[in-house]
Amino acid sequence: MSSIAASVPLGAPRRAWLTDLPVLLVAVVWGTSYLAAKGITTTHTVIAVLVLRFAVVLPVLVAAGWRRLRALNAAQWRGAGLLGLILSGIFLLETYGVVHTSATNAGLIISLTMIFTPLAEAAVTRRRPPRAFLAAAALSVAGVVLLTQGGGFTTPSTGDLLMLLAALARTVHVLAMSRIKAVRSADSLSLTTVQLGSAVAVFAVLASVPGTGAAPWSVAAGFGPREWAGLVFLSVFCTLFAFFVQMWAVRRTSPSRVSLLLGTEPLWAAAAGIALAGDRLGVLGVAGAALVLAGTSWGRRAADEGDR
């Protein structure tokens, strides 16, 4: 242990903290995003809200980073475009999911990303995770099962299942960011712009298909000050800031560490849901939430020890 400590520069913990802090801020805004999304979205306006959410910030990004966008090569455009397609799937699953479940459930279930990512990374690198981490993963899964059974043992809701799929999709996205070689050396702002542009293109195509819900312009016309404030929060902080930071951080640390740092997200989601939306978990729900938080915290420590 002493030899390891001696080989690490004194400034290393500080540099690690400077990388970790923005990721923790992302966890805060993402944790509160579920409540914001529920406030402005219905089943019939999901795609329209997603078009508006991305379209609000995309022109600003293009204008600010036009020169760097032109500097991207073909491989970087393809890599960022692929990440954008995955991103569109994440947002569709999350937004439809949060409409059909509580903000508290959504935040806690999505926290399983911090368990799924190290497991997937281990499968890709063929390096077995520590046994303690596997036990923590099992504890978290058990917690999600209890969480979705607040009123007794019933089939999990559609929203709960969609959020579980969103957690898996987030895992794919984080791994892809670290594994696609073409995007590693590219400018973070440009990559974020291409990702969001690819995603909004997907949403725009879906919005043009009959039967997919209200048109974006009609939804925008019906928004009042509260809805516009929620949309700006989702666009600027939960989308632009969050994915820029994630793209920046994942190239300075490991995918597992990024996902583990984002594991504080359910704390903020539960706090916002309970304090502002009056969510009630019930006895089983509280037990499940405790297991999810305990499992993800244990998993984080086990993963860090395995890396050391």
XYZ file of C-alpha atoms in Angstrom:
308
model
C 0.000 0.000 0.000
C 2.781 2.414 0.916
C 4.596 1.789 -2.375
C 1.432 2.567 -4.311
C 0.884 5.754 -2.347
C 4.481 6.771 -2.925
C 4.120 6.388 -6.677
C 1.068 8.666 -6.886
C 1.764 12.405 -7.251
C 0.566 14.553 -4.365
C -1.722 16.472 -6.714
C -3.462 13.320 -8.029
C -6.342 13.238 -5.491
C -7.017 16.904 -6.153
C -7.034 16.373 -9.920
C -9.361 13.391 -9.494
C -11.713 15.503 -7.396
C -11.741 18.240 -10.056
C -12.866 15.602 -12.563
C -15.362 14.029 -10.167
C -17.106 17.234 -9.073
C -18.740 18.073 -12.444
C -19.963 14.466 -12.700
C -21.531 14.762 -9.254
C -23.276 17.953 -10.382
C -24.661 15.980 -13.325
C -26.070 13.480 -10.834
C -27.853 16.339 -9.045
C -29.498 17.766 -12.167
C -30.372 14.325 -13.529
C -31.899 13.374 -10.200
C -34.217 16.384 -10.327
C -34.895 15.998 -14.077
C -37.480 13.233 -13.593
C -39.768 15.542 -11.663
C -39.260 18.314 -14.226
C -40.059 15.926 -17.087
C -43.209 14.681 -15.364
C -44.369 18.274 -14.981
C -44.349 19.055 -18.708
C -44.853 15.662 -20.375
C -47.790 13.349 -20.992
C -48.044 10.089 -22.911
C -49.116 11.995 -26.035
C -46.410 14.674 -25.869
C -43.252 12.643 -25.152
C -41.724 12.890 -28.632
C -42.777 16.526 -29.062
C -41.130 17.497 -25.768
C -37.953 15.633 -26.754
C -37.811 17.519 -30.073
C -38.208 20.826 -28.230
C -35.748 19.833 -25.476
C -32.962 19.170 -27.960
C -33.850 21.841 -30.515
C -33.609 24.623 -27.916
C -29.872 24.155 -27.392
C -28.738 22.709 -30.735
C -28.527 26.007 -32.713
C -26.452 27.574 -29.932
C -24.068 24.610 -29.957
C -23.673 24.690 -33.724
C -22.981 28.431 -33.742
C -20.519 28.251 -30.843
C -18.548 25.301 -32.177
C -18.856 25.672 -35.949
C -15.101 25.761 -36.625
C -14.418 22.731 -34.457
C -17.339 20.872 -36.020
C -15.784 21.387 -39.452
C -12.506 19.984 -38.112
C -14.052 16.595 -37.257
C -13.054 13.833 -39.646
C -15.422 11.261 -41.147
C -14.672 8.620 -38.507
C -15.396 11.082 -35.702
C -18.695 12.095 -37.316
C -19.693 8.437 -37.605
C -18.676 7.666 -34.016
C -20.512 10.661 -32.578
C -23.536 9.908 -34.776
C -23.675 6.358 -33.427
C -23.517 7.697 -29.870
C -26.386 10.021 -30.762
C -28.538 7.104 -31.911
C -27.932 5.341 -28.592
C -28.692 8.602 -26.802
C -32.036 8.924 -28.579
C -32.990 5.465 -27.323
C -32.030 6.430 -23.757
C -34.220 9.525 -23.819
C -37.187 7.740 -25.350
C -37.049 5.006 -22.710
C -36.499 7.449 -19.838
C -39.195 9.915 -20.866
C -41.860 7.314 -21.568
C -40.788 5.542 -18.386
C -41.063 8.572 -16.113
C -44.553 9.302 -17.448
C -45.689 5.865 -16.238
C -43.920 5.700 -12.861
C -42.994 8.021 -10.003
C -39.979 10.347 -10.091
C -38.607 8.495 -7.050
C -38.896 5.075 -8.698
C -37.362 6.411 -11.912
C -34.289 7.792 -10.154
C -33.716 4.706 -8.053
C -34.126 2.212 -10.901
C -31.851 4.173 -13.232
C -29.166 4.009 -10.535
C -28.602 0.383 -11.520
C -26.476 1.815 -14.344
C -23.614 2.034 -11.860
C -23.892 -1.715 -11.341
C -24.520 -2.663 -14.972
C -21.590 -0.635 -16.340
C -18.761 -2.339 -14.399
C -20.331 -5.738 -15.154
C -20.471 -4.935 -18.869
C -16.971 -3.496 -18.792
C -15.727 -6.678 -17.153
C -17.379 -8.745 -19.888
C -15.768 -6.626 -22.604
C -12.300 -6.609 -21.030
C -12.632 -10.224 -19.799
C -11.594 -9.177 -16.327
C -13.792 -10.646 -13.611
C -15.169 -8.140 -11.086
C -14.590 -8.738 -7.349
C -17.008 -11.074 -5.569
C -18.060 -8.222 -3.295
C -19.143 -6.284 -6.353
C -21.268 -9.188 -7.617
C -22.918 -9.412 -4.196
C -23.603 -5.668 -4.280
C -25.167 -6.031 -7.729
C -27.483 -8.772 -6.455
C -28.452 -6.578 -3.497
C -29.328 -3.691 -5.817
C -31.451 -5.900 -8.073
C -33.331 -7.198 -5.021
C -33.877 -3.595 -3.981
C -35.407 -2.685 -7.337
C -37.794 -5.643 -7.062
C -38.987 -4.427 -3.642
C -39.094 -0.824 -4.817
C -41.626 -1.627 -7.496
C -43.843 -3.519 -5.039
C -44.851 -0.650 -2.746
C -48.490 -1.781 -2.738
C -47.746 -5.486 -2.457
C -46.143 -8.056 -4.725
C -47.512 -7.224 -8.155
C -46.119 -7.035 -11.666
C -43.782 -4.039 -12.020
C -45.347 -1.138 -13.912
C -44.594 -0.372 -17.538
C -42.689 2.707 -16.409
C -40.500 0.658 -14.059
C -39.579 -1.753 -16.853
C -38.837 1.110 -19.265
C -36.534 2.719 -16.701
C -34.731 -0.614 -16.288
C -34.178 -0.732 -20.065
C -32.984 2.879 -19.922
C -30.378 1.883 -17.329
C -29.109 -0.795 -19.709
C -29.048 1.710 -22.581
C -27.052 4.164 -20.457
C -24.537 1.395 -19.850
C -24.148 0.849 -23.585
C -23.706 4.595 -24.115
C -20.974 4.990 -21.481
C -19.074 1.956 -22.761
C -19.390 3.108 -26.373
C -17.948 6.532 -25.476
C -14.846 4.867 -24.072
C -14.516 2.140 -26.725
C -15.018 4.078 -29.983
C -11.454 5.089 -30.788
C -12.389 7.833 -33.238
C -14.051 9.995 -30.579
C -11.294 9.826 -27.972
C -9.200 12.655 -29.415
C -12.061 14.824 -30.668
C -13.304 18.036 -29.084
C -15.951 17.387 -26.403
C -18.222 20.247 -27.503
C -18.232 19.087 -31.116
C -18.967 15.495 -30.137
C -21.806 16.629 -27.872
C -23.248 18.724 -30.716
C -23.190 15.828 -33.186
C -24.742 13.482 -30.616
C -27.600 15.847 -29.828
C -28.088 16.603 -33.529
C -28.377 12.896 -34.316
C -30.845 12.409 -31.477
C -33.072 15.344 -32.459
C -33.110 14.041 -36.038
C -34.462 10.721 -34.737
C -37.114 12.500 -32.670
C -38.111 14.735 -35.601
C -38.606 11.704 -37.848
C -40.699 9.982 -35.186
C -42.761 13.157 -34.666
C -43.638 13.187 -38.373
C -45.127 9.676 -38.207
C -48.916 9.730 -37.782
C -50.149 8.500 -34.421
C -46.972 9.299 -32.447
C -48.557 12.155 -30.493
C -48.951 15.901 -30.652
C -46.829 18.017 -32.992
C -43.907 19.882 -31.357
C -45.146 23.322 -32.444
C -48.623 22.732 -31.022
C -47.149 21.576 -27.715
C -44.854 24.642 -27.611
C -47.810 26.933 -28.298
C -49.643 25.503 -25.300
C -46.730 25.966 -22.870
C -46.965 28.573 -20.136
C -44.078 30.128 -18.136
C -43.837 27.082 -15.816
C -43.594 24.621 -18.719
C -41.024 26.751 -20.541
C -38.940 27.021 -17.369
C -39.026 23.230 -17.036
C -38.060 22.788 -20.698
C -35.115 25.200 -20.401
C -33.916 23.371 -17.296
C -34.108 20.022 -19.121
C -32.415 21.447 -22.228
C -29.573 23.481 -20.745
C -28.682 21.640 -17.549
C -29.963 18.069 -17.955
C -28.961 17.745 -21.620
C -26.269 20.215 -22.712
C -24.319 20.462 -19.461
C -24.809 16.820 -18.479
C -23.692 15.166 -21.694
C -20.835 17.588 -22.286
C -19.495 16.748 -18.815
C -20.024 13.015 -19.313
C -18.178 13.055 -22.634
C -15.365 15.104 -21.066
C -15.065 12.989 -17.913
C -15.233 9.507 -19.430
C -12.033 10.221 -21.364
C -10.222 11.267 -18.186
C -11.286 8.365 -15.985
C -12.917 4.940 -16.386
C -16.511 4.277 -17.528
C -17.085 2.455 -14.250
C -16.021 5.463 -12.190
C -18.284 7.817 -14.161
C -21.263 5.522 -13.617
C -20.405 5.050 -9.960
C -20.209 8.797 -9.390
C -23.586 9.162 -11.053
C -24.864 6.691 -8.466
C -25.768 9.622 -6.192
C -28.543 10.471 -8.676
C -31.257 8.437 -6.882
C -30.669 10.403 -3.683
C -31.638 13.614 -5.466
C -34.475 11.939 -7.368
C -35.972 10.528 -4.175
C -35.516 13.819 -2.321
C -37.210 15.800 -5.094
C -40.010 13.260 -5.499
C -40.789 13.102 -1.793
C -40.328 16.804 -0.986
C -41.923 18.360 -4.060
C -44.240 15.737 -5.557
C -45.457 14.025 -2.396
C -44.243 10.573 -3.493
C -44.828 7.806 -0.947
C -42.839 4.582 -1.129
C -44.617 2.399 1.442
C -42.795 -0.064 3.689
C -41.609 -2.340 0.881
C -40.659 0.636 -1.247
C -38.567 2.165 1.540
C -36.846 -1.188 2.098
C -36.168 -1.488 -1.633
C -34.799 2.045 -1.860
C -32.480 1.332 1.070
C -31.215 -1.842 -0.610
C -30.621 -0.037 -3.917
C -28.650 2.719 -2.223
C -26.714 0.252 -0.047
C -25.962 -1.997 -3.014
C -24.792 0.821 -5.263
C -22.623 2.314 -2.501
C -21.112 -1.088 -1.749
C -20.614 -1.714 -5.454
C -18.772 1.568 -5.831
C -16.332 0.735 -3.060
C -15.844 -2.811 -4.365
C -15.165 -1.556 -7.893
C -12.664 1.008 -6.629
C -10.864 -1.657 -4.599
C -10.810 -3.939 -7.632
C -9.257 -1.161 -9.754
C -6.564 -0.606 -7.126
